[in-house]
């Protein structure tokens, strides 16, 4: 059953982002796409292990054949080295330009399958069927697709929008606790960027209120999609405004790469990075003490990590590998107020170091 729908409209693209209870209706939507030759479901064995039988039942109503291509799970397999094998599988099964790729999984599958779709035969259509909270609120929306190379994450990719996003929310019922943190961190980020009723309502919730079929979860996904769509509609290719979606990511990426993508999931690292951005915002651009306390309280209610456990100088070293480096300063997204982000703020190395030191203590 369809629960809600929002449309994202940008320059040269327009597509719906639909929240559904389960897979019912997916075939009907695929059947409505013009001239489809075959549907390929790109997913991981982990996800297929739980949900293949359900999606297969739904896809049996398709007007065209479909088959599965299994990807190895995990960030390390969202890698350029894995791409060739999938191209070969498509070629060997005569996939033509009228084929449609379904990215069925979390952000790793979404980014990888989207990259395949963007590049196979110069681009075939694709559909996002997100199964993690992070993918529902963030990675399935907005058309960033990418793979990693040995020297860095998401270094090769494209802006390539799906035909539609179809989120079957019942799949979130099997999501591990750590993965809830990832999605909740991105929800907190969107609420800080938006302010207003979204932040007010989320602030009244605690982590245990969020479950696969809770009203607050659905509300938070709908609002996150509204916030992200509103930004992407204005600046698909991140020439400016879209950068605000990187709130918390400068420290987040540094933590992930320093700990070799093992200790923290993406969202947990972003949560710690959000706190760095909040501390810097209070110090440098007038974000008030009461706003700061409110943001930290919300993150604690959501049971997100806030304290920095790594050494500040090592975090700084990893930040400096980041493309945002500029002389003795680094670029950050900061908040003047809730709903009032500022991107491209140059922050001196010594200020970052002091803030990171503070973040190691009690907040
Ligand atoms: P993920 O895709 O690795 O999924 C996390 C884990 O949960 C995996 O082990 C997966 O197999 C498992 N899983 C997925 N759905 C499940 C379900 N319903 N039940 C049980 N287990 C399930 O991680 P993620 O957090 O979804 O995505 C992270 C990736 O997203 C990163 O590569 C990041 O760079 C990318 N990302 C992209 C964008 C974008 O705009 N394109 C935005 C944010 C993050
Ligand atoms: N996740 C950041 C973006 O989509 O721009």
Coordinates of C-alpha atoms and ligand atoms in Angstrom, one line a residue, residues 138-139 141-142 144 186 189 228 232 238 242 245-246 249, ligand 2:
X138 CA 19.4 10.4 1.9
X139 CA 21.2 8.3 -0.6
X141 CA 17.3 10.8 -3.4
X142 CA 19.2 13.3 -5.4
X144 CA 24.6 11.1 -6.7
X186 CA 21.1 12.0 8.6
X189 CA 21.2 16.7 10.0
X228 CA 16.8 17.1 0.6
X232 CA 18.7 19.2 -4.8
X238 CA 26.5 20.9 -6.1
X242 CA 23.8 21.5 -2.2
X245 CA 24.0 18.6 2.8
X246 CA 27.6 18.0 3.8
X249 CA 30.8 15.5 6.8
Ligands
LIG2 N1 24.5 13.3 0.8 C1 24.9 14.6 0.2 C2 24.3 14.9 -1.1 O1 23.5 14.1 -1.6 O2 24.6 15.9 -1.6

